[in-house]
């Protein structure tokens, strides 16, 4: 038990030091773009599998602020949901100049013929405001293009705590249909922010 606690304490300490270093850089530069250039943020999309499904399940059930619908899924639910060729789910991890931030997000999409939808947009608030959000929208559009859709619909389902998700969508230069619905023309695409690197695995 003491060994486990020590490992957790060390990991937590490293996380705090890394975050302090990120903020120190932020205060030393003139604008947000300069900060992001220095951070060298890298987003990696992984297939959801036995290696990460425990963490993915945790994210589904504990993430509230950046969560499109806050649907709660068990491991069995996740496995069953993925078992269709018209669906795609990816686990998102992030690294930057100061280290590995771990698996911090989930993106899932579903194609219903030519119409696709963003089903899950789940992201830890630890990485808010670093263009990761826009990178994940780009990723979702790209995945739906592979599934043959030409429109992506995004329906925000409000809760008491997920207001930041609506702010992300409103700031992402999407076409707004109504207060909580947005669309992207997949044929036109959605540009990935050039200050974030994106890697696809599997």
PDB file of C-alpha atoms in Angstrom:
ATOM      1  CA  UNK A   1       0.000   0.000   0.000  1.00  0.00           C
ATOM      2  CA  UNK A   2       2.797   2.420   0.876  1.00  0.00           C
ATOM      3  CA  UNK A   3       4.481   1.673  -2.462  1.00  0.00           C
ATOM      4  CA  UNK A   4       1.251   2.381  -4.328  1.00  0.00           C
ATOM      5  CA  UNK A   5       0.729   5.633  -2.470  1.00  0.00           C
ATOM      6  CA  UNK A   6       4.308   6.684  -3.172  1.00  0.00           C
ATOM      7  CA  UNK A   7       3.897   6.021  -6.904  1.00  0.00           C
ATOM      8  CA  UNK A   8       0.659   7.997  -6.995  1.00  0.00           C
ATOM      9  CA  UNK A   9       2.261  10.843  -5.074  1.00  0.00           C
ATOM     10  CA  UNK A  10       5.202  10.953  -7.464  1.00  0.00           C
ATOM     11  CA  UNK A  11       2.925  10.929 -10.505  1.00  0.00           C
ATOM     12  CA  UNK A  12       0.798  13.701  -9.016  1.00  0.00           C
ATOM     13  CA  UNK A  13       3.867  15.765  -8.161  1.00  0.00           C
ATOM     14  CA  UNK A  14       5.236  15.414 -11.698  1.00  0.00           C
ATOM     15  CA  UNK A  15       1.863  16.443 -13.107  1.00  0.00           C
ATOM     16  CA  UNK A  16       1.801  19.579 -10.951  1.00  0.00           C
ATOM     17  CA  UNK A  17       5.375  20.481 -11.885  1.00  0.00           C
ATOM     18  CA  UNK A  18       4.630  19.992 -15.602  1.00  0.00           C
ATOM     19  CA  UNK A  19       1.522  22.151 -15.391  1.00  0.00           C
ATOM     20  CA  UNK A  20       3.401  24.867 -13.542  1.00  0.00           C
ATOM     21  CA  UNK A  21       6.036  24.837 -16.280  1.00  0.00           C
ATOM     22  CA  UNK A  22       3.322  25.181 -18.929  1.00  0.00           C
ATOM     23  CA  UNK A  23       1.846  28.162 -17.142  1.00  0.00           C
ATOM     24  CA  UNK A  24       5.272  29.755 -16.619  1.00  0.00           C
ATOM     25  CA  UNK A  25       5.814  29.689 -20.384  1.00  0.00           C
ATOM     26  CA  UNK A  26       2.344  31.116 -20.954  1.00  0.00           C
ATOM     27  CA  UNK A  27       3.132  34.121 -18.787  1.00  0.00           C
ATOM     28  CA  UNK A  28       6.449  34.675 -20.557  1.00  0.00           C
ATOM     29  CA  UNK A  29       5.078  35.020 -24.118  1.00  0.00           C
ATOM     30  CA  UNK A  30       3.041  37.719 -25.822  1.00  0.00           C
ATOM     31  CA  UNK A  31       0.040  35.705 -26.979  1.00  0.00           C
ATOM     32  CA  UNK A  32      -1.669  32.311 -26.955  1.00  0.00           C
ATOM     33  CA  UNK A  33      -0.277  31.251 -30.347  1.00  0.00           C
ATOM     34  CA  UNK A  34       3.287  31.758 -29.135  1.00  0.00           C
ATOM     35  CA  UNK A  35       2.478  29.640 -26.074  1.00  0.00           C
ATOM     36  CA  UNK A  36       1.033  26.852 -28.199  1.00  0.00           C
ATOM     37  CA  UNK A  37       4.045  26.911 -30.519  1.00  0.00           C
ATOM     38  CA  UNK A  38       6.346  26.399 -27.562  1.00  0.00           C
ATOM     39  CA  UNK A  39       4.234  23.585 -26.082  1.00  0.00           C
ATOM     40  CA  UNK A  40       4.432  21.409 -29.242  1.00  0.00           C
ATOM     41  CA  UNK A  41       1.180  19.618 -28.413  1.00  0.00           C
ATOM     42  CA  UNK A  42       0.741  16.200 -30.009  1.00  0.00           C
ATOM     43  CA  UNK A  43      -2.666  14.471 -30.145  1.00  0.00           C
ATOM     44  CA  UNK A  44      -2.669  10.710 -30.744  1.00  0.00           C
ATOM     45  CA  UNK A  45      -5.815   8.757 -31.620  1.00  0.00           C
ATOM     46  CA  UNK A  46      -5.830   5.104 -30.560  1.00  0.00           C
ATOM     47  CA  UNK A  47      -8.346   2.365 -31.318  1.00  0.00           C
ATOM     48  CA  UNK A  48     -10.355   1.462 -28.225  1.00  0.00           C
ATOM     49  CA  UNK A  49      -9.219  -1.997 -27.158  1.00  0.00           C
ATOM     50  CA  UNK A  50      -8.395  -4.148 -24.135  1.00  0.00           C
ATOM     51  CA  UNK A  51      -5.307  -2.048 -23.399  1.00  0.00           C
ATOM     52  CA  UNK A  52      -7.218   1.162 -22.784  1.00  0.00           C
ATOM     53  CA  UNK A  53     -10.885   0.308 -22.319  1.00  0.00           C
ATOM     54  CA  UNK A  54     -10.679   0.622 -18.542  1.00  0.00           C
ATOM     55  CA  UNK A  55      -9.480   4.237 -18.824  1.00  0.00           C
ATOM     56  CA  UNK A  56     -11.998   4.960 -21.607  1.00  0.00           C
ATOM     57  CA  UNK A  57     -14.787   3.689 -19.368  1.00  0.00           C
ATOM     58  CA  UNK A  58     -13.543   5.913 -16.565  1.00  0.00           C
ATOM     59  CA  UNK A  59     -13.595   8.951 -18.855  1.00  0.00           C
ATOM     60  CA  UNK A  60     -17.138   8.194 -19.995  1.00  0.00           C
ATOM     61  CA  UNK A  61     -18.371   8.022 -16.437  1.00  0.00           C
ATOM     62  CA  UNK A  62     -16.398  10.803 -14.753  1.00  0.00           C
ATOM     63  CA  UNK A  63     -15.953  13.572 -17.336  1.00  0.00           C
ATOM     64  CA  UNK A  64     -18.562  16.311 -17.094  1.00  0.00           C
ATOM     65  CA  UNK A  65     -17.410  19.711 -18.364  1.00  0.00           C
ATOM     66  CA  UNK A  66     -16.276  18.734 -21.860  1.00  0.00           C
ATOM     67  CA  UNK A  67     -18.786  16.036 -22.651  1.00  0.00           C
ATOM     68  CA  UNK A  68     -21.264  16.377 -25.522  1.00  0.00           C
ATOM     69  CA  UNK A  69     -24.011  14.184 -24.079  1.00  0.00           C
ATOM     70  CA  UNK A  70     -22.592  12.804 -20.784  1.00  0.00           C
ATOM     71  CA  UNK A  71     -23.852   9.353 -21.669  1.00  0.00           C
ATOM     72  CA  UNK A  72     -22.501   6.774 -19.214  1.00  0.00           C
ATOM     73  CA  UNK A  73     -21.224   3.463 -20.579  1.00  0.00           C
ATOM     74  CA  UNK A  74     -19.824   0.274 -19.076  1.00  0.00           C
ATOM     75  CA  UNK A  75     -17.000  -1.661 -20.726  1.00  0.00           C
ATOM     76  CA  UNK A  76     -19.607  -4.047 -22.144  1.00  0.00           C
ATOM     77  CA  UNK A  77     -21.627  -1.122 -23.503  1.00  0.00           C
ATOM     78  CA  UNK A  78     -18.556   0.278 -25.238  1.00  0.00           C
ATOM     79  CA  UNK A  79     -17.668  -3.064 -26.831  1.00  0.00           C
ATOM     80  CA  UNK A  80     -21.253  -3.547 -28.029  1.00  0.00           C
ATOM     81  CA  UNK A  81     -21.524  -0.001 -29.398  1.00  0.00           C
ATOM     82  CA  UNK A  82     -18.361  -0.389 -31.477  1.00  0.00           C
ATOM     83  CA  UNK A  83     -19.552  -3.627 -33.035  1.00  0.00           C
ATOM     84  CA  UNK A  84     -20.926  -1.958 -36.174  1.00  0.00           C
ATOM     85  CA  UNK A  85     -19.076  -1.030 -39.352  1.00  0.00           C
ATOM     86  CA  UNK A  86     -20.907   2.300 -39.468  1.00  0.00           C
ATOM     87  CA  UNK A  87     -19.346   3.448 -36.184  1.00  0.00           C
ATOM     88  CA  UNK A  88     -15.899   4.547 -35.066  1.00  0.00           C
ATOM     89  CA  UNK A  89     -14.573   5.273 -31.582  1.00  0.00           C
ATOM     90  CA  UNK A  90     -11.094   6.498 -30.686  1.00  0.00           C
ATOM     91  CA  UNK A  91      -9.258   7.099 -27.437  1.00  0.00           C
ATOM     92  CA  UNK A  92      -7.245  10.317 -27.347  1.00  0.00           C
ATOM     93  CA  UNK A  93      -3.900  10.811 -25.615  1.00  0.00           C
ATOM     94  CA  UNK A  94      -1.794  13.965 -25.470  1.00  0.00           C
ATOM     95  CA  UNK A  95       1.880  14.738 -25.042  1.00  0.00           C
ATOM     96  CA  UNK A  96       3.754  18.028 -25.170  1.00  0.00           C
ATOM     97  CA  UNK A  97       7.122  19.564 -24.410  1.00  0.00           C
ATOM     98  CA  UNK A  98       6.718  18.800 -20.717  1.00  0.00           C
ATOM     99  CA  UNK A  99       5.618  15.189 -20.936  1.00  0.00           C
ATOM    100  CA  UNK A 100       2.802  12.711 -21.370  1.00  0.00           C
ATOM    101  CA  UNK A 101      -0.630  13.852 -20.174  1.00  0.00           C
ATOM    102  CA  UNK A 102      -2.035  10.391 -20.744  1.00  0.00           C
ATOM    103  CA  UNK A 103      -5.331   9.251 -22.223  1.00  0.00           C
ATOM    104  CA  UNK A 104      -7.605  12.251 -21.786  1.00  0.00           C
ATOM    105  CA  UNK A 105     -10.393  12.027 -24.356  1.00  0.00           C
ATOM    106  CA  UNK A 106     -12.813  10.074 -26.514  1.00  0.00           C
ATOM    107  CA  UNK A 107     -14.262  10.755 -29.945  1.00  0.00           C
ATOM    108  CA  UNK A 108     -16.942   8.592 -31.546  1.00  0.00           C
ATOM    109  CA  UNK A 109     -18.953   8.993 -34.733  1.00  0.00           C
ATOM    110  CA  UNK A 110     -21.698   7.143 -36.559  1.00  0.00           C
ATOM    111  CA  UNK A 111     -22.656   7.262 -40.235  1.00  0.00           C
ATOM    112  CA  UNK A 112     -26.303   6.846 -41.195  1.00  0.00           C
ATOM    113  CA  UNK A 113     -25.945   6.831 -44.947  1.00  0.00           C
ATOM    114  CA  UNK A 114     -24.853  10.250 -46.161  1.00  0.00           C
ATOM    115  CA  UNK A 115     -25.628  11.797 -42.795  1.00  0.00           C
ATOM    116  CA  UNK A 116     -23.176  11.318 -39.956  1.00  0.00           C
ATOM    117  CA  UNK A 117     -23.198  12.435 -36.377  1.00  0.00           C
ATOM    118  CA  UNK A 118     -20.704  13.160 -33.665  1.00  0.00           C
ATOM    119  CA  UNK A 119     -21.846  10.833 -30.905  1.00  0.00           C
ATOM    120  CA  UNK A 120     -19.234  11.377 -28.195  1.00  0.00           C
ATOM    121  CA  UNK A 121     -16.920  14.297 -27.576  1.00  0.00           C
ATOM    122  CA  UNK A 122     -15.273  13.728 -24.198  1.00  0.00           C
ATOM    123  CA  UNK A 123     -12.172  15.584 -23.060  1.00  0.00           C
ATOM    124  CA  UNK A 124     -10.478  16.267 -19.754  1.00  0.00           C
ATOM    125  CA  UNK A 125     -10.666  19.901 -18.706  1.00  0.00           C
ATOM    126  CA  UNK A 126      -6.881  19.729 -18.088  1.00  0.00           C
ATOM    127  CA  UNK A 127      -6.288  20.293 -21.816  1.00  0.00           C
ATOM    128  CA  UNK A 128      -8.937  22.920 -22.514  1.00  0.00           C
ATOM    129  CA  UNK A 129      -7.970  25.903 -24.603  1.00  0.00           C
ATOM    130  CA  UNK A 130      -5.044  24.328 -26.449  1.00  0.00           C
ATOM    131  CA  UNK A 131      -6.747  23.741 -29.831  1.00  0.00           C
ATOM    132  CA  UNK A 132      -7.179  20.082 -28.915  1.00  0.00           C
ATOM    133  CA  UNK A 133     -10.942  20.584 -29.157  1.00  0.00           C
ATOM    134  CA  UNK A 134     -10.731  21.763 -32.777  1.00  0.00           C
ATOM    135  CA  UNK A 135      -8.292  18.954 -33.573  1.00  0.00           C
ATOM    136  CA  UNK A 136     -10.841  16.410 -32.357  1.00  0.00           C
ATOM    137  CA  UNK A 137     -13.568  17.952 -34.513  1.00  0.00           C
ATOM    138  CA  UNK A 138     -11.214  17.625 -37.492  1.00  0.00           C
ATOM    139  CA  UNK A 139     -10.607  13.999 -36.538  1.00  0.00           C
ATOM    140  CA  UNK A 140     -14.336  13.278 -36.277  1.00  0.00           C
ATOM    141  CA  UNK A 141     -14.964  14.793 -39.720  1.00  0.00           C
ATOM    142  CA  UNK A 142     -12.133  12.716 -41.196  1.00  0.00           C
ATOM    143  CA  UNK A 143     -13.506   9.509 -39.680  1.00  0.00           C
ATOM    144  CA  UNK A 144     -17.010  10.168 -41.004  1.00  0.00           C
ATOM    145  CA  UNK A 145     -15.576  10.829 -44.467  1.00  0.00           C
ATOM    146  CA  UNK A 146     -14.065   7.328 -44.363  1.00  0.00           C
ATOM    147  CA  UNK A 147     -17.517   5.967 -43.469  1.00  0.00           C
ATOM    148  CA  UNK A 148     -19.074   7.643 -46.506  1.00  0.00           C
ATOM    149  CA  UNK A 149     -20.967  10.490 -44.842  1.00  0.00           C
ATOM    150  CA  UNK A 150     -20.994  14.004 -46.281  1.00  0.00           C
ATOM    151  CA  UNK A 151     -22.621  15.858 -43.372  1.00  0.00           C
ATOM    152  CA  UNK A 152     -21.703  15.701 -39.685  1.00  0.00           C
ATOM    153  CA  UNK A 153     -24.380  16.724 -37.216  1.00  0.00           C
ATOM    154  CA  UNK A 154     -23.437  17.703 -33.669  1.00  0.00           C
ATOM    155  CA  UNK A 155     -26.211  17.825 -31.090  1.00  0.00           C
ATOM    156  CA  UNK A 156     -25.256  19.261 -27.725  1.00  0.00           C
ATOM    157  CA  UNK A 157     -27.249  17.835 -24.810  1.00  0.00           C
ATOM    158  CA  UNK A 158     -27.085  20.327 -21.926  1.00  0.00           C
ATOM    159  CA  UNK A 159     -26.519  19.290 -18.325  1.00  0.00           C
ATOM    160  CA  UNK A 160     -25.766  21.269 -15.189  1.00  0.00           C
ATOM    161  CA  UNK A 161     -22.011  20.987 -15.762  1.00  0.00           C
ATOM    162  CA  UNK A 162     -21.239  20.661 -19.481  1.00  0.00           C
ATOM    163  CA  UNK A 163     -21.656  24.310 -20.462  1.00  0.00           C
ATOM    164  CA  UNK A 164     -17.991  24.518 -21.591  1.00  0.00           C
ATOM    165  CA  UNK A 165     -18.830  22.046 -24.364  1.00  0.00           C
ATOM    166  CA  UNK A 166     -21.345  24.454 -25.887  1.00  0.00           C
ATOM    167  CA  UNK A 167     -18.750  27.236 -25.688  1.00  0.00           C
ATOM    168  CA  UNK A 168     -16.285  25.036 -27.592  1.00  0.00           C
ATOM    169  CA  UNK A 169     -18.839  24.354 -30.333  1.00  0.00           C
ATOM    170  CA  UNK A 170     -19.829  28.012 -30.614  1.00  0.00           C
ATOM    171  CA  UNK A 171     -16.169  29.050 -30.917  1.00  0.00           C
ATOM    172  CA  UNK A 172     -15.271  26.359 -33.460  1.00  0.00           C
ATOM    173  CA  UNK A 173     -16.681  28.171 -36.519  1.00  0.00           C
ATOM    174  CA  UNK A 174     -19.297  25.515 -37.189  1.00  0.00           C
ATOM    175  CA  UNK A 175     -22.568  26.099 -39.018  1.00  0.00           C
ATOM    176  CA  UNK A 176     -25.223  26.601 -36.353  1.00  0.00           C
ATOM    177  CA  UNK A 177     -28.670  25.160 -37.068  1.00  0.00           C
ATOM    178  CA  UNK A 178     -30.290  26.066 -33.778  1.00  0.00           C
ATOM    179  CA  UNK A 179     -29.267  26.751 -30.174  1.00  0.00           C
ATOM    180  CA  UNK A 180     -27.844  23.255 -29.613  1.00  0.00           C
ATOM    181  CA  UNK A 181     -27.307  21.819 -33.106  1.00  0.00           C
ATOM    182  CA  UNK A 182     -24.343  22.348 -35.425  1.00  0.00           C
ATOM    183  CA  UNK A 183     -23.328  20.821 -38.752  1.00  0.00           C
ATOM    184  CA  UNK A 184     -20.154  20.424 -40.787  1.00  0.00           C
ATOM    185  CA  UNK A 185     -20.099  19.859 -44.540  1.00  0.00           C
ATOM    186  CA  UNK A 186     -17.696  16.944 -44.737  1.00  0.00           C
ATOM    187  CA  UNK A 187     -16.989  17.570 -48.430  1.00  0.00           C
ATOM    188  CA  UNK A 188     -15.472  20.923 -47.417  1.00  0.00           C
ATOM    189  CA  UNK A 189     -13.703  19.345 -44.452  1.00  0.00           C
ATOM    190  CA  UNK A 190     -12.697  20.937 -41.171  1.00  0.00           C
ATOM    191  CA  UNK A 191      -9.139  22.201 -41.007  1.00  0.00           C
ATOM    192  CA  UNK A 192      -6.820  20.882 -38.327  1.00  0.00           C
ATOM    193  CA  UNK A 193      -5.124  23.600 -36.278  1.00  0.00           C
ATOM    194  CA  UNK A 194      -1.542  23.872 -37.494  1.00  0.00           C
ATOM    195  CA  UNK A 195      -0.206  24.339 -33.956  1.00  0.00           C
ATOM    196  CA  UNK A 196      -1.225  20.801 -32.990  1.00  0.00           C
ATOM    197  CA  UNK A 197       0.260  17.589 -34.383  1.00  0.00           C
ATOM    198  CA  UNK A 198      -2.140  14.683 -34.968  1.00  0.00           C
ATOM    199  CA  UNK A 199      -1.106  11.023 -35.102  1.00  0.00           C
ATOM    200  CA  UNK A 200      -3.430   8.126 -35.924  1.00  0.00           C
ATOM    201  CA  UNK A 201      -2.640   4.634 -34.614  1.00  0.00           C
ATOM    202  CA  UNK A 202      -4.178   1.351 -35.679  1.00  0.00           C
TER     203      UNK A 202
END
